[in-house]
PDB file of C-alpha atoms in Angstrom:
ATOM      1  CA  MET A   1      -5.769 -33.154 -34.337  1.00  0.00           C
ATOM      2  CA  PRO A   2      -3.712 -30.525 -32.454  1.00  0.00           C
ATOM      3  CA  LYS A   3      -0.052 -30.339 -33.372  1.00  0.00           C
ATOM      4  CA  VAL A   4       2.825 -29.015 -31.279  1.00  0.00           C
ATOM      5  CA  SER A   5       6.590 -29.103 -31.437  1.00  0.00           C
ATOM      6  CA  ILE A   6       9.248 -29.907 -28.896  1.00  0.00           C
ATOM      7  CA  VAL A   7      12.586 -28.192 -29.484  1.00  0.00           C
ATOM      8  CA  PHE A   8      15.510 -29.958 -27.832  1.00  0.00           C
ATOM      9  CA  ASP A   9      19.254 -30.357 -28.091  1.00  0.00           C
ATOM     10  CA  ARG A  10      19.553 -33.619 -26.182  1.00  0.00           C
ATOM     11  CA  LEU A  11      16.775 -36.195 -26.061  1.00  0.00           C
ATOM     12  CA  ARG A  12      16.434 -36.771 -22.332  1.00  0.00           C
ATOM     13  CA  ILE A  13      13.948 -38.934 -20.486  1.00  0.00           C
ATOM     14  CA  GLU A  14      11.733 -35.865 -20.040  1.00  0.00           C
ATOM     15  CA  GLU A  15      11.359 -35.231 -23.776  1.00  0.00           C
ATOM     16  CA  LYS A  16      10.585 -38.924 -24.326  1.00  0.00           C
ATOM     17  CA  MET A  17       7.933 -38.763 -21.579  1.00  0.00           C
ATOM     18  CA  LEU A  18       6.374 -35.719 -23.238  1.00  0.00           C
ATOM     19  CA  LEU A  19       6.330 -37.430 -26.624  1.00  0.00           C
ATOM     20  CA  LYS A  20       4.753 -40.583 -25.205  1.00  0.00           C
ATOM     21  CA  GLN A  21       2.112 -38.615 -23.332  1.00  0.00           C
ATOM     22  CA  ALA A  22       1.290 -36.487 -26.377  1.00  0.00           C
ATOM     23  CA  THR A  23       0.738 -39.627 -28.422  1.00  0.00           C
ATOM     24  CA  GLU A  24      -1.637 -40.960 -25.767  1.00  0.00           C
ATOM     25  CA  MET A  25      -3.522 -37.635 -25.844  1.00  0.00           C
ATOM     26  CA  GLY A  26      -3.846 -37.696 -29.608  1.00  0.00           C
ATOM     27  CA  ILE A  27      -1.513 -34.744 -30.094  1.00  0.00           C
ATOM     28  CA  GLN A  28       0.742 -34.763 -33.133  1.00  0.00           C
ATOM     29  CA  VAL A  29       4.287 -33.814 -32.167  1.00  0.00           C
ATOM     30  CA  GLU A  30       7.167 -32.552 -34.267  1.00  0.00           C
ATOM     31  CA  MET A  31      10.459 -33.282 -32.502  1.00  0.00           C
ATOM     32  CA  ILE A  32      12.972 -30.632 -33.581  1.00  0.00           C
ATOM     33  CA  ASP A  33      16.666 -30.967 -32.784  1.00  0.00           C
ATOM     34  CA  ALA A  34      17.957 -27.413 -32.467  1.00  0.00           C
ATOM     35  CA  LYS A  35      21.500 -28.567 -33.238  1.00  0.00           C
ATOM     36  CA  SER A  36      20.612 -29.581 -36.791  1.00  0.00           C
ATOM     37  CA  SER A  37      17.998 -26.921 -37.514  1.00  0.00           C
ATOM     38  CA  HIS A  38      18.502 -24.513 -40.423  1.00  0.00           C
ATOM     39  CA  ILE A  39      16.593 -21.326 -39.706  1.00  0.00           C
ATOM     40  CA  ASN A  40      16.539 -17.945 -41.399  1.00  0.00           C
ATOM     41  CA  THR A  41      14.649 -14.663 -41.675  1.00  0.00           C
ATOM     42  CA  GLU A  42      12.879 -15.412 -44.967  1.00  0.00           C
ATOM     43  CA  LYS A  43      10.929 -18.659 -44.780  1.00  0.00           C
ATOM     44  CA  THR A  44      11.127 -21.925 -42.935  1.00  0.00           C
ATOM     45  CA  THR A  45      10.372 -25.466 -43.954  1.00  0.00           C
ATOM     46  CA  LEU A  46      10.000 -26.440 -40.307  1.00  0.00           C
ATOM     47  CA  ASP A  47       6.504 -27.021 -38.965  1.00  0.00           C
ATOM     48  CA  PHE A  48       6.233 -25.939 -35.354  1.00  0.00           C
ATOM     49  CA  GLY A  49       2.504 -26.659 -35.172  1.00  0.00           C
ATOM     50  CA  ASP A  50       0.194 -24.669 -32.938  1.00  0.00           C
ATOM     51  CA  GLY A  51       2.839 -24.052 -30.292  1.00  0.00           C
ATOM     52  CA  ALA A  52       6.235 -25.154 -29.035  1.00  0.00           C
ATOM     53  CA  LEU A  53       7.897 -26.363 -25.872  1.00  0.00           C
ATOM     54  CA  GLU A  54      11.485 -25.125 -25.793  1.00  0.00           C
ATOM     55  CA  ARG A  55      13.507 -27.831 -23.980  1.00  0.00           C
ATOM     56  CA  CYS A  56      17.161 -27.157 -24.849  1.00  0.00           C
ATOM     57  CA  ILE A  57      19.738 -27.891 -22.177  1.00  0.00           C
ATOM     58  CA  SER A  58      22.023 -25.158 -23.495  1.00  0.00           C
ATOM     59  CA  TYR A  59      20.858 -21.823 -22.117  1.00  0.00           C
ATOM     60  CA  PHE A  60      22.165 -19.820 -25.036  1.00  0.00           C
ATOM     61  CA  ARG A  61      20.920 -22.218 -27.715  1.00  0.00           C
ATOM     62  CA  GLY A  62      17.480 -22.320 -26.134  1.00  0.00           C
ATOM     63  CA  LEU A  63      17.387 -18.564 -25.685  1.00  0.00           C
ATOM     64  CA  HIS A  64      18.163 -17.842 -29.328  1.00  0.00           C
ATOM     65  CA  TYR A  65      15.830 -20.538 -30.589  1.00  0.00           C
ATOM     66  CA  THR A  66      13.046 -19.060 -28.479  1.00  0.00           C
ATOM     67  CA  ALA A  67      13.739 -15.657 -30.040  1.00  0.00           C
ATOM     68  CA  TYR A  68      13.308 -17.264 -33.460  1.00  0.00           C
ATOM     69  CA  LEU A  69      10.021 -18.922 -32.484  1.00  0.00           C
ATOM     70  CA  GLU A  70       8.685 -15.601 -31.241  1.00  0.00           C
ATOM     71  CA  PHE A  71       9.890 -14.005 -34.509  1.00  0.00           C
ATOM     72  CA  LEU A  72       7.644 -16.501 -36.300  1.00  0.00           C
ATOM     73  CA  ASN A  73       4.786 -15.726 -33.868  1.00  0.00           C
ATOM     74  CA  VAL A  74       4.802 -19.331 -32.657  1.00  0.00           C
ATOM     75  CA  PRO A  75       3.456 -19.527 -29.075  1.00  0.00           C
ATOM     76  CA  VAL A  76       6.338 -20.901 -27.039  1.00  0.00           C
ATOM     77  CA  ILE A  77       6.712 -22.098 -23.468  1.00  0.00           C
ATOM     78  CA  ASN A  78       8.616 -20.483 -21.887  1.00  0.00           C
ATOM     79  CA  LYS A  79       8.711 -17.011 -23.353  1.00  0.00           C
ATOM     80  CA  LEU A  80      11.983 -15.331 -24.283  1.00  0.00           C
ATOM     81  CA  ALA A  81      11.768 -12.815 -21.436  1.00  0.00           C
ATOM     82  CA  VAL A  82      11.251 -15.600 -18.893  1.00  0.00           C
ATOM     83  CA  ALA A  83      14.072 -17.726 -20.297  1.00  0.00           C
ATOM     84  CA  SER A  84      16.425 -14.741 -20.285  1.00  0.00           C
ATOM     85  CA  ILE A  85      15.820 -14.085 -16.612  1.00  0.00           C
ATOM     86  CA  CYS A  86      15.834 -17.666 -15.344  1.00  0.00           C
ATOM     87  CA  GLY A  87      19.026 -18.608 -17.176  1.00  0.00           C
ATOM     88  CA  ASN A  88      21.026 -15.858 -15.507  1.00  0.00           C
ATOM     89  CA  LYS A  89      21.256 -16.204 -11.737  1.00  0.00           C
ATOM     90  CA  MET A  90      21.918 -12.523 -11.119  1.00  0.00           C
ATOM     91  CA  LEU A  91      18.903 -11.397 -13.177  1.00  0.00           C
ATOM     92  CA  MET A  92      16.760 -14.091 -11.572  1.00  0.00           C
ATOM     93  CA  THR A  93      17.762 -13.158  -8.027  1.00  0.00           C
ATOM     94  CA  LEU A  94      17.172  -9.464  -8.667  1.00  0.00           C
ATOM     95  CA  LYS A  95      13.679 -10.232  -9.981  1.00  0.00           C
ATOM     96  CA  LEU A  96      12.861 -12.338  -6.945  1.00  0.00           C
ATOM     97  CA  ARG A  97      13.997  -9.680  -4.497  1.00  0.00           C
ATOM     98  CA  LYS A  98      12.274  -6.929  -6.492  1.00  0.00           C
ATOM     99  CA  HIS A  99       9.023  -8.827  -5.936  1.00  0.00           C
ATOM    100  CA  ASN A 100       9.714  -9.395  -2.230  1.00  0.00           C
ATOM    101  CA  VAL A 101      10.383 -13.107  -2.575  1.00  0.00           C
ATOM    102  CA  PRO A 102      12.499 -14.272   0.399  1.00  0.00           C
ATOM    103  CA  THR A 103      15.899 -15.376  -0.912  1.00  0.00           C
ATOM    104  CA  PRO A 104      19.339 -15.975   0.620  1.00  0.00           C
ATOM    105  CA  SER A 105      21.398 -12.782   1.000  1.00  0.00           C
ATOM    106  CA  THR A 106      23.264 -12.397  -2.290  1.00  0.00           C
ATOM    107  CA  PHE A 107      26.272 -10.305  -3.282  1.00  0.00           C
ATOM    108  CA  PHE A 108      27.645  -9.320  -6.696  1.00  0.00           C
ATOM    109  CA  ALA A 109      31.066  -8.063  -7.767  1.00  0.00           C
ATOM    110  CA  PHE A 110      32.705  -7.317 -11.096  1.00  0.00           C
ATOM    111  CA  THR A 111      36.370  -7.931 -10.342  1.00  0.00           C
ATOM    112  CA  ARG A 112      38.212 -10.627  -8.410  1.00  0.00           C
ATOM    113  CA  GLU A 113      39.592  -8.112  -5.938  1.00  0.00           C
ATOM    114  CA  SER A 114      36.170  -6.645  -5.281  1.00  0.00           C
ATOM    115  CA  ALA A 115      34.692 -10.123  -4.796  1.00  0.00           C
ATOM    116  CA  ILE A 116      37.303 -10.988  -2.170  1.00  0.00           C
ATOM    117  CA  ASP A 117      36.828  -7.667  -0.355  1.00  0.00           C
ATOM    118  CA  MET A 118      33.084  -8.117  -0.457  1.00  0.00           C
ATOM    119  CA  ALA A 119      33.302 -11.643   0.940  1.00  0.00           C
ATOM    120  CA  ASP A 120      35.485 -10.436   3.816  1.00  0.00           C
ATOM    121  CA  THR A 121      32.758  -7.951   4.687  1.00  0.00           C
ATOM    122  CA  ALA A 122      29.851 -10.370   4.215  1.00  0.00           C
ATOM    123  CA  LYS A 123      31.605 -13.034   6.314  1.00  0.00           C
ATOM    124  CA  TYR A 124      32.077 -16.699   5.521  1.00  0.00           C
ATOM    125  CA  PRO A 125      30.761 -19.299   4.828  1.00  0.00           C
ATOM    126  CA  LEU A 126      29.462 -18.344   1.409  1.00  0.00           C
ATOM    127  CA  VAL A 127      28.466 -20.126  -1.778  1.00  0.00           C
ATOM    128  CA  ILE A 128      29.834 -19.066  -5.149  1.00  0.00           C
ATOM    129  CA  LYS A 129      27.820 -19.808  -8.274  1.00  0.00           C
ATOM    130  CA  PRO A 130      28.398 -19.182 -11.972  1.00  0.00           C
ATOM    131  CA  LEU A 131      25.922 -16.724 -13.472  1.00  0.00           C
ATOM    132  CA  VAL A 132      24.936 -19.263 -16.134  1.00  0.00           C
ATOM    133  CA  GLY A 133      24.925 -23.000 -15.561  1.00  0.00           C
ATOM    134  CA  SER A 134      22.931 -25.937 -14.289  1.00  0.00           C
ATOM    135  CA  TRP A 135      23.260 -29.288 -12.530  1.00  0.00           C
ATOM    136  CA  GLY A 136      25.360 -27.683  -9.791  1.00  0.00           C
ATOM    137  CA  ARG A 137      28.365 -27.201 -12.043  1.00  0.00           C
ATOM    138  CA  GLY A 138      30.697 -24.475 -10.798  1.00  0.00           C
ATOM    139  CA  VAL A 139      28.854 -24.159  -7.480  1.00  0.00           C
ATOM    140  CA  ALA A 140      31.188 -24.321  -4.486  1.00  0.00           C
ATOM    141  CA  LYS A 141      31.038 -23.754  -0.770  1.00  0.00           C
ATOM    142  CA  ILE A 142      33.490 -21.068   0.297  1.00  0.00           C
ATOM    143  CA  SER A 143      34.557 -21.461   3.899  1.00  0.00           C
ATOM    144  CA  ASP A 144      37.372 -18.926   3.974  1.00  0.00           C
ATOM    145  CA  ARG A 145      39.344 -16.330   2.008  1.00  0.00           C
ATOM    146  CA  GLU A 146      41.964 -18.840   0.891  1.00  0.00           C
ATOM    147  CA  THR A 147      39.326 -20.987  -0.816  1.00  0.00           C
ATOM    148  CA  LEU A 148      37.756 -17.978  -2.500  1.00  0.00           C
ATOM    149  CA  GLU A 149      41.141 -16.829  -3.794  1.00  0.00           C
ATOM    150  CA  ALA A 150      41.733 -20.253  -5.343  1.00  0.00           C
ATOM    151  CA  VAL A 151      38.299 -20.406  -6.982  1.00  0.00           C
ATOM    152  CA  THR A 152      38.478 -16.885  -8.362  1.00  0.00           C
ATOM    153  CA  GLU A 153      42.019 -17.442  -9.636  1.00  0.00           C
ATOM    154  CA  ALA A 154      40.756 -20.389 -11.683  1.00  0.00           C
ATOM    155  CA  ARG A 155      38.064 -18.165 -13.136  1.00  0.00           C
ATOM    156  CA  GLU A 156      40.636 -15.625 -14.272  1.00  0.00           C
ATOM    157  CA  ILE A 157      42.398 -18.400 -16.202  1.00  0.00           C
ATOM    158  CA  SER A 158      39.239 -19.657 -17.930  1.00  0.00           C
ATOM    159  CA  ASP A 159      38.091 -16.030 -18.439  1.00  0.00           C
ATOM    160  CA  GLY A 160      34.723 -16.737 -20.029  1.00  0.00           C
ATOM    161  CA  PRO A 161      32.346 -13.846 -20.734  1.00  0.00           C
ATOM    162  CA  TYR A 162      30.647 -14.240 -17.333  1.00  0.00           C
ATOM    163  CA  ASP A 163      33.692 -15.296 -15.288  1.00  0.00           C
ATOM    164  CA  ARG A 164      34.445 -11.736 -14.146  1.00  0.00           C
ATOM    165  CA  ILE A 165      30.968 -11.310 -12.688  1.00  0.00           C
ATOM    166  CA  TYR A 166      30.904 -12.830  -9.235  1.00  0.00           C
ATOM    167  CA  TYR A 167      27.741 -14.154  -7.549  1.00  0.00           C
ATOM    168  CA  LEU A 168      28.054 -15.051  -3.885  1.00  0.00           C
ATOM    169  CA  GLN A 169      25.355 -16.108  -1.435  1.00  0.00           C
ATOM    170  CA  LYS A 170      25.311 -16.590   2.285  1.00  0.00           C
ATOM    171  CA  LEU A 171      25.331 -20.286   3.123  1.00  0.00           C
ATOM    172  CA  VAL A 172      21.880 -21.107   4.458  1.00  0.00           C
ATOM    173  CA  LYS A 173      21.628 -23.174   7.641  1.00  0.00           C
ATOM    174  CA  ARG A 174      19.222 -25.909   6.587  1.00  0.00           C
ATOM    175  CA  PRO A 175      18.614 -29.648   6.665  1.00  0.00           C
ATOM    176  CA  PRO A 176      20.722 -31.633   4.129  1.00  0.00           C
ATOM    177  CA  ARG A 177      18.072 -31.216   1.469  1.00  0.00           C
ATOM    178  CA  ASP A 178      16.205 -28.671  -0.600  1.00  0.00           C
ATOM    179  CA  ILE A 179      12.777 -28.613  -2.206  1.00  0.00           C
ATOM    180  CA  ARG A 180      11.900 -28.515  -5.910  1.00  0.00           C
ATOM    181  CA  VAL A 181       8.382 -27.357  -6.759  1.00  0.00           C
ATOM    182  CA  ILE A 182       7.159 -27.513 -10.344  1.00  0.00           C
ATOM    183  CA  THR A 183       4.781 -24.732 -11.277  1.00  0.00           C
ATOM    184  CA  VAL A 184       2.582 -24.695 -14.370  1.00  0.00           C
ATOM    185  CA  GLY A 185       0.853 -21.378 -14.900  1.00  0.00           C
ATOM    186  CA  GLU A 186      -0.544 -20.283 -11.568  1.00  0.00           C
ATOM    187  CA  TYR A 187      -0.425 -23.724  -9.954  1.00  0.00           C
ATOM    188  CA  ALA A 188       2.173 -25.627  -7.980  1.00  0.00           C
ATOM    189  CA  ILE A 189       1.582 -29.140  -9.299  1.00  0.00           C
ATOM    190  CA  ALA A 190       4.250 -31.314  -7.667  1.00  0.00           C
ATOM    191  CA  ALA A 191       7.131 -31.163  -5.222  1.00  0.00           C
ATOM    192  CA  MET A 192       9.991 -33.294  -3.990  1.00  0.00           C
ATOM    193  CA  TYR A 193      12.698 -33.167  -1.416  1.00  0.00           C
ATOM    194  CA  ARG A 194      16.187 -33.575  -2.866  1.00  0.00           C
ATOM    195  CA  THR A 195      18.459 -35.116  -0.276  1.00  0.00           C
ATOM    196  CA  SER A 196      22.201 -35.229  -0.719  1.00  0.00           C
ATOM    197  CA  SER A 197      24.631 -37.512   1.050  1.00  0.00           C
ATOM    198  CA  ASP A 198      27.170 -34.702   1.467  1.00  0.00           C
ATOM    199  CA  GLY A 199      24.506 -32.225   2.594  1.00  0.00           C
ATOM    200  CA  PHE A 200      25.492 -29.437   0.215  1.00  0.00           C
ATOM    201  CA  LYS A 201      24.704 -29.955  -3.472  1.00  0.00           C
ATOM    202  CA  THR A 202      21.248 -31.427  -3.902  1.00  0.00           C
ATOM    203  CA  ASN A 203      20.984 -31.759  -7.678  1.00  0.00           C
ATOM    204  CA  ILE A 204      19.360 -34.958  -8.936  1.00  0.00           C
ATOM    205  CA  ALA A 205      21.944 -34.916 -11.755  1.00  0.00           C
ATOM    206  CA  LEU A 206      24.642 -35.293  -9.080  1.00  0.00           C
ATOM    207  CA  GLY A 207      22.969 -38.254  -7.430  1.00  0.00           C
ATOM    208  CA  ALA A 208      20.698 -36.607  -4.874  1.00  0.00           C
ATOM    209  CA  ASP A 209      17.807 -38.776  -3.827  1.00  0.00           C
ATOM    210  CA  PRO A 210      14.245 -37.607  -4.710  1.00  0.00           C
ATOM    211  CA  GLN A 211      11.752 -38.041  -1.883  1.00  0.00           C
ATOM    212  CA  MET A 212       8.041 -37.400  -1.656  1.00  0.00           C
ATOM    213  CA  CYS A 213       7.087 -33.928  -0.511  1.00  0.00           C
ATOM    214  CA  LYS A 214       3.572 -32.751   0.244  1.00  0.00           C
ATOM    215  CA  ILE A 215       3.038 -29.190  -0.938  1.00  0.00           C
ATOM    216  CA  THR A 216       2.242 -26.997   2.049  1.00  0.00           C
ATOM    217  CA  LYS A 217       0.476 -23.657   1.771  1.00  0.00           C
ATOM    218  CA  GLU A 218       3.787 -21.912   2.477  1.00  0.00           C
ATOM    219  CA  MET A 219       5.530 -23.825  -0.308  1.00  0.00           C
ATOM    220  CA  GLU A 220       2.678 -23.164  -2.719  1.00  0.00           C
ATOM    221  CA  ASP A 221       2.619 -19.440  -1.992  1.00  0.00           C
ATOM    222  CA  LEU A 222       6.389 -19.110  -2.347  1.00  0.00           C
ATOM    223  CA  ALA A 223       6.460 -21.122  -5.575  1.00  0.00           C
ATOM    224  CA  ILE A 224       3.671 -19.125  -7.211  1.00  0.00           C
ATOM    225  CA  LYS A 225       5.116 -15.819  -6.058  1.00  0.00           C
ATOM    226  CA  SER A 226       8.521 -16.812  -7.480  1.00  0.00           C
ATOM    227  CA  SER A 227       6.962 -17.918 -10.762  1.00  0.00           C
ATOM    228  CA  LYS A 228       5.086 -14.657 -11.167  1.00  0.00           C
ATOM    229  CA  ALA A 229       8.222 -12.667 -10.325  1.00  0.00           C
ATOM    230  CA  VAL A 230      10.064 -14.038 -13.355  1.00  0.00           C
ATOM    231  CA  GLY A 231       7.103 -13.977 -15.755  1.00  0.00           C
ATOM    232  CA  GLY A 232       5.432 -17.373 -15.277  1.00  0.00           C
ATOM    233  CA  GLY A 233       5.148 -20.459 -17.478  1.00  0.00           C
ATOM    234  CA  ILE A 234       6.429 -23.964 -16.731  1.00  0.00           C
ATOM    235  CA  LEU A 235       9.104 -23.614 -14.086  1.00  0.00           C
ATOM    236  CA  GLY A 236      11.002 -25.405 -11.348  1.00  0.00           C
ATOM    237  CA  VAL A 237      11.269 -23.362  -8.164  1.00  0.00           C
ATOM    238  CA  ASP A 238      14.004 -24.442  -5.768  1.00  0.00           C
ATOM    239  CA  MET A 239      13.700 -23.504  -2.124  1.00  0.00           C
ATOM    240  CA  MET A 240      15.503 -24.188   1.153  1.00  0.00           C
ATOM    241  CA  GLU A 241      14.314 -24.518   4.731  1.00  0.00           C
ATOM    242  CA  ASP A 242      16.318 -21.761   6.391  1.00  0.00           C
ATOM    243  CA  LYS A 243      16.440 -22.515  10.136  1.00  0.00           C
ATOM    244  CA  GLU A 244      16.287 -18.794  10.889  1.00  0.00           C
ATOM    245  CA  ARG A 245      13.962 -17.385   8.205  1.00  0.00           C
ATOM    246  CA  GLY A 246      11.773 -20.261   7.070  1.00  0.00           C
ATOM    247  CA  LEU A 247      11.449 -21.057   3.372  1.00  0.00           C
ATOM    248  CA  VAL A 248      13.620 -19.087   0.949  1.00  0.00           C
ATOM    249  CA  ALA A 249      13.673 -19.441  -2.849  1.00  0.00           C
ATOM    250  CA  HIS A 250      17.141 -19.688  -4.331  1.00  0.00           C
ATOM    251  CA  GLU A 251      16.553 -20.636  -7.959  1.00  0.00           C
ATOM    252  CA  VAL A 252      13.898 -20.694 -10.683  1.00  0.00           C
ATOM    253  CA  ASN A 253      14.593 -23.083 -13.552  1.00  0.00           C
ATOM    254  CA  ASN A 254      13.373 -22.480 -17.077  1.00  0.00           C
ATOM    255  CA  THR A 255      13.563 -25.886 -18.822  1.00  0.00           C
ATOM    256  CA  VAL A 256      12.740 -27.867 -15.728  1.00  0.00           C
ATOM    257  CA  GLU A 257      13.638 -31.554 -15.532  1.00  0.00           C
ATOM    258  CA  PHE A 258      11.062 -33.856 -13.957  1.00  0.00           C
ATOM    259  CA  LYS A 259      12.232 -37.449 -14.150  1.00  0.00           C
ATOM    260  CA  GLY A 260      13.174 -37.414 -10.460  1.00  0.00           C
ATOM    261  CA  ILE A 261      10.012 -35.772  -9.199  1.00  0.00           C
ATOM    262  CA  SER A 262       7.873 -38.106 -11.348  1.00  0.00           C
ATOM    263  CA  LYS A 263       9.087 -41.005  -9.188  1.00  0.00           C
ATOM    264  CA  VAL A 264       7.585 -39.516  -6.035  1.00  0.00           C
ATOM    265  CA  THR A 265       4.349 -37.889  -7.191  1.00  0.00           C
ATOM    266  CA  ASP A 266       1.112 -39.260  -8.570  1.00  0.00           C
ATOM    267  CA  LYS A 267       0.666 -36.238 -10.818  1.00  0.00           C
ATOM    268  CA  ASN A 268       1.018 -36.778 -14.559  1.00  0.00           C
ATOM    269  CA  ILE A 269       3.481 -33.945 -15.140  1.00  0.00           C
ATOM    270  CA  PRO A 270       3.892 -34.330 -18.943  1.00  0.00           C
ATOM    271  CA  LYS A 271       0.105 -34.319 -19.364  1.00  0.00           C
ATOM    272  CA  ILE A 272      -0.279 -31.128 -17.327  1.00  0.00           C
ATOM    273  CA  MET A 273       2.531 -29.453 -19.284  1.00  0.00           C
ATOM    274  CA  LEU A 274       1.000 -30.379 -22.655  1.00  0.00           C
ATOM    275  CA  GLU A 275      -2.456 -29.218 -21.576  1.00  0.00           C
ATOM    276  CA  PHE A 276      -0.929 -25.889 -20.515  1.00  0.00           C
ATOM    277  CA  LEU A 277       0.815 -25.535 -23.883  1.00  0.00           C
ATOM    278  CA  LEU A 278      -2.416 -26.233 -25.783  1.00  0.00           C
ATOM    279  CA  GLU A 279      -4.300 -23.781 -23.600  1.00  0.00           C
ATOM    280  CA  SER A 280      -1.632 -21.165 -24.296  1.00  0.00           C
ATOM    281  CA  THR A 281      -2.030 -21.594 -28.062  1.00  0.00           C
ATOM    282  CA  ARG A 282      -5.729 -20.732 -27.824  1.00  0.00           C
ATOM    283  CA  LYS A 283      -5.133 -17.301 -26.242  1.00  0.00           C
TER     284      LYS A 283
END
């Protein structure tokens, strides 16, 4: 019987779906809570099986746990290099553009003053995002200089390690929705529209409504190209329907959630993910 592990730091619906599916497939699963794990450089009593799915919500916890799994030569999805890129919006955006993936115009600055000057030049409206974060936290629409000054002033007070690195994007003219495409390896397996009542943030975690979305050739090509740009694996590619440029990719997610998309697709996403993990352990 194959055996795999799922590393998590909060047992969400997705991890429960994976565990249930693995049981149905006859796969033995070790559920490992990263928060209570004791790991070291000498020997481990933990059994990670033939391979691991890293599913931590915390970017930094997941990143360091992935490094440990690779230290032990445990095949892990996703790899450390992929997780490092996807968890940092600046690194992720640079990778996408380097590989000619259409993305919203994006600007970076390393001081508050420079960010404000840059925004004046780029012209409003803009969107400011934290370098590290998920579920739309810290993302704000910036309509004018006064708003940007207020947001950046708050960052100077919190002064976290990434707060002095500013990531601003042009606000894309689009319908009040975006598209999430889940990619597994070289395949786009499922997609959904995420529609928001306020037309700006479209995160399912914030109450956006998942709706069925048929994967077009354009969506498939953009999703696969985005996945390859960051190193591949199991990913969630977010894209918008820019009224001027067509589809643009604005985010690639490393530990992708799929409870919302599972409601509007007939694909068995946990099964496909587990099959991909098992296939990866045989290489």
